Amino acid sequence: MSDENPAAFSLELGDDLVEMRYWLHGFAESVIRPAAAEWDEREETPWPVLEEASKIGLYSLDFYAQQYLEGSGLGIPIAFEELFWGDAGIGLALAGSSLAALAVVANGTPEQIGEWCPQMFGGPGEVKLGAFCSSEPEAGSDVGAIKTRAVYDDTAGEWVLNGVKTWVTNGGIANVHVVVASVDPELGSRGQASFIVPPGTPGLSMGQKFRKHGIRASHTAEVVLSDVRVPGPCVVGGRERLDERLARVREGRRGGEQAAMKTFEASRPGVAAMAVGVARAAVEYATEYARTRVQFGRPVGQNQAVAFMLADMRAAVDAARLLTWRAAWMARQGKPLASAEGSMSKLVAGETAVRVTEQAIQILGGNGYTRDYPVERWHRDAKIFTIFEGTSEIQRIIIGRAVTGLDVR
């Protein structure tokens, strides 16, 4: 902190963020939590909750855009923490479209953003979805192994997409799909681009719908692309920019950031905040249980074994939140994430969520292992945060490369 501006750094949230957090917490408490167990059991998209969120402007492009553009960078982390404190499955159903929108916002033209992003959310009475399609059966963490091809048909002025995507949130049921495909396979990940597939485009279909360990209220499925034709202007960022980037790469120069990786990097602190929300829910619930559950004539929280566990849980959640806020703040201020601070936030938050939800089950004992109490669901939900959008192992590779400057493999 400099002497000239001693107030430059502060953990005090602005009034707008405090108000937004209070508003979202109320929605999470009164709408999301009461519906969580039902939609987890049904393993279906919670359309009634999406509709309620749409009515109040929560499920909307305007809300997410406002939070992404918020000056401190903390809008999205705070919003996601509250939604996922309510429930991770429903939270992801509410947040899933924002990843597809982010893929267009981060790399697209103003015209593409204005035309397609609103169609990923719709409005009251006509809720819509977006889906970001990157992973494939043989290309999960290894984005460079993507086999889905995009070939330009000069005669028709269209891109033709063929391939199979997997682990797609809202896959096959979304109105707008954003698909990462290879334009020049010889260039690996540097020869890829993202393509907007408009609603009702022939050749796009849903493959297998996955039955998952957790986040069951979020729809996850394969997306099959069979001679899917999209208009030429549907390549994210435009054809001219794509051609210029590919030309630079072929000449041995830097091509700039690859579209899928740029999307993941921008979304990483947001994913960390989701994990923080789940972890916080577990800590709060276990703490209240320890205060009121009496064994051997006293609250179980009076036992050091339990109190010390809760102390470690609370400290870990706060540490994960601070790492998340740091990464989000740095990214918003345009500061280089030289030590892979975004990956640090996701790694620590994801691992913390898994650990503290398991500890919450331990504190509740047999009760925690039943579906009559929410901690077992939170534990199932938490595991995804060490897997999707870059496994914990991938995050460690990224961080290791950043801090050593070596090609860690």
Coordinates of C-alpha atoms in Angstrom, one line a residue:
M1 CA 0.0 0.0 0.0
S2 CA 1.5 3.3 -1.0
D3 CA 1.8 6.4 1.3
E4 CA 0.2 8.6 -1.4
N5 CA -3.0 6.5 -1.5
P6 CA -3.4 4.6 1.8
A7 CA -7.0 3.6 1.0
A8 CA -6.2 2.0 -2.4
F9 CA -6.7 -1.5 -1.0
S10 CA -9.9 -2.4 0.9
L11 CA -11.9 -5.5 1.7
E12 CA -14.9 -3.3 2.4
L13 CA -17.6 -4.0 -0.2
G14 CA -19.4 -1.2 -1.9
D15 CA -23.1 -0.5 -1.2
D16 CA -24.2 -2.0 -4.5
L17 CA -22.4 -5.3 -3.9
V18 CA -23.7 -5.5 -0.3
E19 CA -27.3 -4.9 -1.6
M20 CA -26.9 -7.4 -4.4
R21 CA -25.5 -10.1 -2.0
Y22 CA -28.5 -9.5 0.4
W23 CA -31.0 -9.7 -2.4
L24 CA -29.5 -13.0 -3.8
H25 CA -29.2 -14.5 -0.3
G26 CA -32.9 -13.9 0.2
F27 CA -33.7 -15.7 -3.1
A28 CA -31.3 -18.6 -2.3
E29 CA -32.9 -19.0 1.1
S30 CA -36.5 -18.7 0.2
V31 CA -36.7 -20.2 -3.3
I32 CA -33.6 -22.3 -4.1
R33 CA -33.1 -24.2 -0.8
P34 CA -36.7 -25.4 -0.4
A35 CA -36.6 -26.8 -4.0
A36 CA -33.1 -28.3 -3.8
A37 CA -33.8 -31.8 -2.6
E38 CA -36.7 -32.3 -5.0
W39 CA -34.8 -31.4 -8.1
D40 CA -31.7 -33.3 -7.0
E41 CA -33.9 -36.4 -6.8
R42 CA -35.7 -35.7 -10.1
E43 CA -32.4 -35.0 -11.9
E44 CA -34.1 -32.5 -14.2
T45 CA -33.6 -28.8 -15.1
P46 CA -35.6 -26.8 -12.4
W47 CA -37.6 -24.8 -14.9
P48 CA -39.9 -23.3 -12.2
V49 CA -36.9 -21.9 -10.3
L50 CA -35.5 -20.5 -13.6
E51 CA -38.8 -18.8 -14.2
E52 CA -38.9 -17.3 -10.8
A53 CA -35.4 -16.0 -11.2
S54 CA -36.3 -14.6 -14.6
K55 CA -39.3 -12.7 -13.2
I56 CA -37.1 -10.8 -10.8
G57 CA -34.3 -10.2 -13.3
L58 CA -31.8 -12.6 -11.8
Y59 CA -31.8 -15.0 -14.7
S60 CA -31.0 -12.5 -17.3
L61 CA -28.2 -11.2 -19.5
D62 CA -28.5 -7.8 -17.9
F63 CA -27.8 -9.2 -14.4
Y64 CA -24.8 -11.2 -15.4
A65 CA -23.4 -8.5 -17.6
Q66 CA -23.7 -6.0 -14.8
Q67 CA -21.8 -8.2 -12.4
Y68 CA -19.1 -9.1 -15.0
L69 CA -18.5 -5.4 -15.6
E70 CA -18.6 -4.4 -11.9
G71 CA -15.6 -2.3 -11.2
S72 CA -14.0 -4.3 -8.4
G73 CA -14.3 -7.7 -10.2
L74 CA -16.2 -9.1 -7.2
G75 CA -19.7 -9.0 -8.7
I76 CA -19.7 -12.5 -10.1
P77 CA -17.9 -14.2 -7.2
I78 CA -20.3 -12.8 -4.7
A79 CA -23.3 -13.7 -6.8
F80 CA -22.1 -17.2 -7.5
E81 CA -21.3 -17.8 -3.8
E82 CA -24.8 -16.9 -2.7
L83 CA -26.5 -19.0 -5.5
F84 CA -24.4 -22.1 -4.7
W85 CA -24.9 -21.5 -1.0
G86 CA -28.5 -22.2 -1.9
D87 CA -27.8 -25.3 -3.9
A88 CA -25.1 -26.2 -6.4
G89 CA -27.3 -28.1 -8.9
I90 CA -29.9 -25.3 -9.1
G91 CA -27.1 -22.7 -8.9
L92 CA -25.5 -24.3 -12.0
A93 CA -28.8 -24.4 -13.8
L94 CA -29.0 -20.6 -13.2
A95 CA -25.4 -19.9 -14.0
G96 CA -24.8 -22.4 -16.9
S97 CA -25.9 -20.1 -19.7
S98 CA -23.5 -17.4 -18.5
L99 CA -20.5 -19.6 -19.5
A100 CA -21.8 -19.7 -23.1
A101 CA -22.5 -16.0 -23.0
L102 CA -19.0 -15.3 -21.6
A103 CA -17.5 -17.3 -24.6
V104 CA -19.2 -14.8 -26.9
V105 CA -18.6 -11.7 -24.8
A106 CA -14.9 -12.5 -24.3
N107 CA -14.1 -13.2 -27.9
G108 CA -17.0 -12.0 -30.1
T109 CA -17.9 -8.9 -32.1
P110 CA -20.4 -6.3 -30.7
E111 CA -22.9 -7.5 -33.3
Q112 CA -22.5 -11.2 -32.1
I113 CA -22.9 -10.2 -28.5
G114 CA -26.0 -8.1 -29.2
E115 CA -27.7 -10.8 -31.3
W116 CA -26.9 -14.1 -29.6
C117 CA -26.3 -13.5 -25.9
P118 CA -30.0 -12.3 -25.1
Q119 CA -31.2 -15.6 -26.8
M120 CA -29.3 -17.6 -24.1
F121 CA -31.5 -16.3 -21.4
G122 CA -34.9 -15.2 -22.8
G123 CA -37.3 -13.6 -20.4
P124 CA -40.3 -14.3 -18.1
G125 CA -42.6 -16.8 -19.7
E126 CA -40.0 -17.8 -22.3
V127 CA -36.9 -18.8 -20.4
K128 CA -34.0 -19.9 -22.7
L129 CA -30.6 -21.6 -22.3
G130 CA -27.1 -21.3 -23.6
A131 CA -24.5 -24.1 -23.8
F132 CA -20.7 -24.0 -24.1
C133 CA -19.4 -27.1 -25.9
S134 CA -15.7 -27.8 -25.5
S135 CA -14.9 -31.2 -23.9
E136 CA -15.0 -34.4 -26.1
P137 CA -14.8 -38.1 -25.3
E138 CA -11.1 -38.0 -26.0
A139 CA -10.4 -34.4 -25.1
G140 CA -11.3 -33.3 -21.6
S141 CA -8.3 -31.7 -19.9
D142 CA -6.4 -32.0 -23.1
V143 CA -8.2 -29.2 -25.1
G144 CA -5.6 -29.5 -27.8
A145 CA -6.9 -33.0 -28.7
I146 CA -10.3 -31.7 -29.9
K147 CA -11.4 -33.5 -33.0
T148 CA -14.6 -31.7 -33.9
R149 CA -14.0 -30.1 -37.3
A150 CA -15.2 -26.9 -38.8
V151 CA -14.8 -26.6 -42.6
Y152 CA -15.8 -23.5 -44.5
D153 CA -18.0 -24.1 -47.6
D154 CA -17.1 -21.2 -49.9
T155 CA -20.0 -21.8 -52.2
A156 CA -22.7 -21.6 -49.5
G157 CA -20.8 -19.2 -47.3
E158 CA -21.3 -21.5 -44.3
W159 CA -19.3 -23.4 -41.8
V160 CA -19.9 -27.2 -41.6
L161 CA -19.4 -28.7 -38.1
N162 CA -18.9 -32.4 -37.4
G163 CA -18.1 -34.1 -34.1
V164 CA -19.3 -35.1 -30.6
K165 CA -19.1 -32.9 -27.5
T166 CA -19.5 -34.3 -24.0
W167 CA -20.1 -33.0 -20.4
V168 CA -22.0 -30.1 -21.8
T169 CA -24.1 -28.1 -19.4
N170 CA -27.5 -27.6 -21.0
G171 CA -26.3 -29.7 -23.9
G172 CA -28.9 -30.5 -26.5
I173 CA -31.7 -28.6 -24.7
A174 CA -30.1 -25.1 -25.1
N175 CA -31.4 -22.6 -27.5
V176 CA -27.9 -21.4 -28.5
H177 CA -24.8 -23.6 -28.5
V178 CA -21.3 -22.3 -28.7
V179 CA -19.0 -25.0 -30.1
V180 CA -15.2 -25.1 -30.0
A181 CA -14.0 -26.8 -33.2
S182 CA -10.7 -27.3 -35.0
V183 CA -10.3 -25.3 -38.2
D184 CA -6.7 -26.4 -38.8
P185 CA -5.9 -29.7 -36.9
E186 CA -2.1 -29.4 -37.6
L187 CA -2.0 -26.3 -35.4
G188 CA -3.4 -28.1 -32.3
S189 CA -5.2 -25.8 -29.9
R190 CA -4.0 -22.8 -31.8
G191 CA -6.0 -23.9 -34.8
Q192 CA -9.3 -23.9 -33.0
A193 CA -12.2 -21.4 -33.0
S194 CA -15.6 -21.1 -31.4
F195 CA -18.8 -21.2 -33.4
I196 CA -22.4 -20.1 -32.6
V197 CA -25.0 -22.6 -33.5
P198 CA -28.4 -20.8 -33.7
P199 CA -31.6 -22.3 -32.3
G200 CA -33.2 -25.1 -34.4
T201 CA -30.1 -25.7 -36.6
P202 CA -30.5 -29.1 -38.3
G203 CA -27.9 -31.7 -37.5
L204 CA -27.4 -30.8 -33.8
S205 CA -28.9 -33.3 -31.4
M206 CA -28.6 -34.5 -27.8
G207 CA -26.7 -37.7 -27.2
Q208 CA -26.4 -39.4 -23.8
K209 CA -27.8 -37.5 -20.8
F210 CA -25.5 -38.2 -17.9
R211 CA -26.8 -39.4 -14.5
K212 CA -24.4 -37.7 -12.1
H213 CA -23.0 -38.1 -8.6
G214 CA -23.9 -34.5 -7.8
I215 CA -25.2 -31.2 -9.2
R216 CA -28.1 -33.3 -10.5
A217 CA -30.5 -30.4 -11.1
S218 CA -28.1 -29.2 -13.8
H219 CA -28.6 -30.9 -17.2
T220 CA -25.4 -32.5 -18.5
A221 CA -25.3 -34.3 -21.9
E222 CA -23.5 -35.1 -25.1
V223 CA -24.0 -32.9 -28.1
V224 CA -23.8 -34.6 -31.5
L225 CA -22.9 -32.5 -34.5
S226 CA -23.7 -34.1 -37.9
D227 CA -23.1 -31.8 -40.9
V228 CA -24.3 -28.8 -38.9
R229 CA -24.3 -25.8 -41.1
V230 CA -24.0 -22.3 -39.6
P231 CA -23.8 -19.0 -41.4
G232 CA -20.3 -17.6 -42.0
P233 CA -20.6 -14.8 -39.5
C234 CA -21.2 -17.3 -36.7
V235 CA -17.5 -17.9 -36.1
V236 CA -16.9 -16.0 -32.8
G237 CA -14.9 -12.9 -33.4
G238 CA -15.5 -12.9 -37.2
R239 CA -13.8 -14.6 -40.1
E240 CA -11.3 -11.9 -40.7
R241 CA -9.9 -12.0 -37.2
L242 CA -9.7 -15.8 -37.4
D243 CA -7.8 -15.8 -40.7
E244 CA -5.4 -13.2 -39.3
R245 CA -4.7 -15.3 -36.2
L246 CA -4.2 -18.5 -38.1
A247 CA -1.8 -16.7 -40.5
R248 CA 0.3 -15.5 -37.6
V249 CA 0.5 -19.0 -36.1
R250 CA 1.5 -20.6 -39.5
E251 CA 4.3 -18.0 -39.7
G252 CA 5.6 -19.0 -36.3
R253 CA 4.3 -15.9 -34.6
R254 CA 2.1 -15.7 -31.5
G255 CA -1.6 -16.2 -32.4
G256 CA -3.0 -14.7 -29.2
E257 CA -5.1 -16.5 -26.7
Q258 CA -7.0 -19.6 -27.8
A259 CA -10.8 -19.1 -27.5
A260 CA -11.7 -22.0 -25.2
M261 CA -8.7 -21.4 -22.8
K262 CA -9.6 -17.7 -22.7
T263 CA -13.1 -18.6 -21.7
F264 CA -12.0 -21.0 -19.0
E265 CA -9.4 -18.5 -17.6
A266 CA -12.0 -15.8 -17.4
S267 CA -14.4 -18.1 -15.6
R268 CA -12.0 -19.7 -13.1
P269 CA -12.5 -17.3 -10.1
G270 CA -16.3 -17.6 -10.7
V271 CA -16.1 -21.4 -10.4
A272 CA -14.0 -21.0 -7.3
A273 CA -16.7 -18.9 -5.8
M274 CA -19.3 -21.6 -6.5
A275 CA -17.2 -24.0 -4.5
V276 CA -16.9 -21.4 -1.7
G277 CA -20.7 -21.2 -1.6
V278 CA -21.1 -24.9 -1.1
A279 CA -18.3 -25.1 1.5
R280 CA -19.8 -22.1 3.4
A281 CA -23.2 -23.8 3.5
A282 CA -21.7 -26.9 5.0
V283 CA -19.7 -25.0 7.6
E284 CA -22.7 -23.0 8.7
Y285 CA -24.9 -26.0 8.9
A286 CA -22.4 -28.1 10.8
T287 CA -21.7 -25.2 13.2
E288 CA -25.4 -24.8 14.1
Y289 CA -25.8 -28.5 14.5
A290 CA -22.8 -28.6 16.9
R291 CA -24.3 -25.9 19.0
T292 CA -27.7 -27.6 19.4
R293 CA -26.9 -31.4 19.2
V294 CA -26.6 -32.6 22.8
Q295 CA -24.6 -35.8 23.7
F296 CA -23.3 -36.8 27.1
G297 CA -25.2 -33.8 28.6
R298 CA -23.6 -31.1 26.5
P299 CA -23.5 -29.7 23.0
V300 CA -21.2 -31.6 20.8
G301 CA -19.5 -28.4 19.8
Q302 CA -18.0 -28.2 23.3
N303 CA -15.8 -31.1 22.4
Q304 CA -12.4 -30.0 21.3
A305 CA -12.4 -32.5 18.5
V306 CA -15.5 -30.9 17.0
A307 CA -14.7 -27.3 17.8
F308 CA -11.2 -27.6 16.3
M309 CA -12.6 -29.2 13.2
L310 CA -15.1 -26.3 12.8
A311 CA -12.3 -23.8 13.4
D312 CA -10.2 -25.4 10.6
M313 CA -13.3 -25.5 8.3
R314 CA -14.1 -21.9 8.8
A315 CA -10.5 -20.7 8.3
A316 CA -10.2 -22.8 5.1
V317 CA -13.4 -21.3 3.6
D318 CA -12.4 -17.8 4.4
A319 CA -8.9 -18.4 2.9
A320 CA -10.5 -19.8 -0.3
R321 CA -12.8 -16.8 -0.6
L322 CA -9.9 -14.4 -0.2
L323 CA -7.9 -16.2 -3.0
T324 CA -11.0 -16.0 -5.1
W325 CA -11.5 -12.3 -4.6
R326 CA -7.8 -11.6 -5.2
A327 CA -7.9 -13.4 -8.6
A328 CA -11.2 -11.8 -9.6
W329 CA -9.9 -8.3 -8.6
M330 CA -6.6 -8.7 -10.4
A331 CA -8.4 -9.9 -13.6
R332 CA -10.8 -7.0 -13.5
Q333 CA -8.0 -4.5 -13.0
G334 CA -6.1 -5.9 -15.9
K335 CA -3.2 -7.1 -13.7
P336 CA -1.2 -10.1 -15.0
L337 CA -1.9 -13.3 -13.2
A338 CA 1.7 -14.1 -13.2
S339 CA 1.5 -16.8 -10.6
A340 CA -1.6 -18.4 -12.0
E341 CA -3.8 -16.7 -9.3
G342 CA -6.9 -17.8 -11.1
S343 CA -5.9 -21.4 -11.0
M344 CA -4.9 -21.1 -7.3
S345 CA -8.3 -19.9 -6.4
K346 CA -10.1 -22.8 -8.1
L347 CA -7.6 -25.4 -6.8
V348 CA -7.9 -24.3 -3.2
A349 CA -11.7 -23.6 -3.3
G350 CA -12.5 -26.9 -4.9
E351 CA -10.3 -29.0 -2.6
T352 CA -11.7 -27.0 0.4
A353 CA -15.3 -27.7 -0.6
V354 CA -14.7 -31.5 -0.8
R355 CA -12.9 -31.5 2.5
V356 CA -15.3 -29.4 4.6
T357 CA -18.4 -31.1 3.3
E358 CA -17.0 -34.4 4.3
Q359 CA -16.1 -33.0 7.7
A360 CA -19.7 -31.7 8.0
I361 CA -21.0 -35.2 7.5
Q362 CA -18.6 -36.4 10.2
I363 CA -19.9 -33.8 12.7
L364 CA -23.5 -34.8 12.0
G365 CA -22.5 -38.5 12.3
G366 CA -25.2 -40.9 11.1
N367 CA -27.6 -38.1 10.5
G368 CA -25.1 -36.5 8.0
Y369 CA -25.1 -39.7 6.0
T370 CA -28.8 -39.6 5.3
R371 CA -30.8 -37.6 2.8
D372 CA -32.9 -36.2 5.6
Y373 CA -30.0 -33.7 6.1
P374 CA -28.5 -31.6 3.2
V375 CA -24.8 -32.2 4.0
E376 CA -24.6 -35.5 2.1
R377 CA -26.0 -33.7 -1.0
W378 CA -23.5 -30.9 -0.6
H379 CA -20.7 -33.4 -0.3
R380 CA -21.8 -35.0 -3.6
D381 CA -22.1 -31.6 -5.2
A382 CA -18.6 -30.5 -4.0
K383 CA -16.7 -33.2 -5.8
I384 CA -17.3 -31.6 -9.2
F385 CA -15.2 -28.6 -8.3
T386 CA -12.0 -30.7 -8.4
I387 CA -12.9 -32.0 -11.8
F388 CA -14.7 -29.6 -14.2
E389 CA -13.2 -26.6 -15.9
G390 CA -9.7 -28.0 -15.2
T391 CA -9.1 -30.8 -12.7
S392 CA -7.1 -30.1 -9.6
E393 CA -4.1 -31.8 -11.2
I394 CA -4.3 -29.5 -14.2
Q395 CA -4.5 -26.5 -11.9
R396 CA -1.3 -27.7 -10.2
I397 CA 0.4 -28.0 -13.6
I398 CA -0.6 -24.5 -14.5
I399 CA 0.5 -23.1 -11.2
G400 CA 3.7 -25.1 -11.2
R401 CA 4.7 -23.8 -14.7
A402 CA 3.9 -20.3 -13.5
V403 CA 6.0 -20.4 -10.4
T404 CA 9.0 -22.3 -11.7
G405 CA 9.1 -21.0 -15.3
L406 CA 9.7 -24.7 -16.4
D407 CA 7.7 -26.9 -18.7
V408 CA 6.1 -29.0 -16.0
R409 CA 4.4 -32.1 -17.4

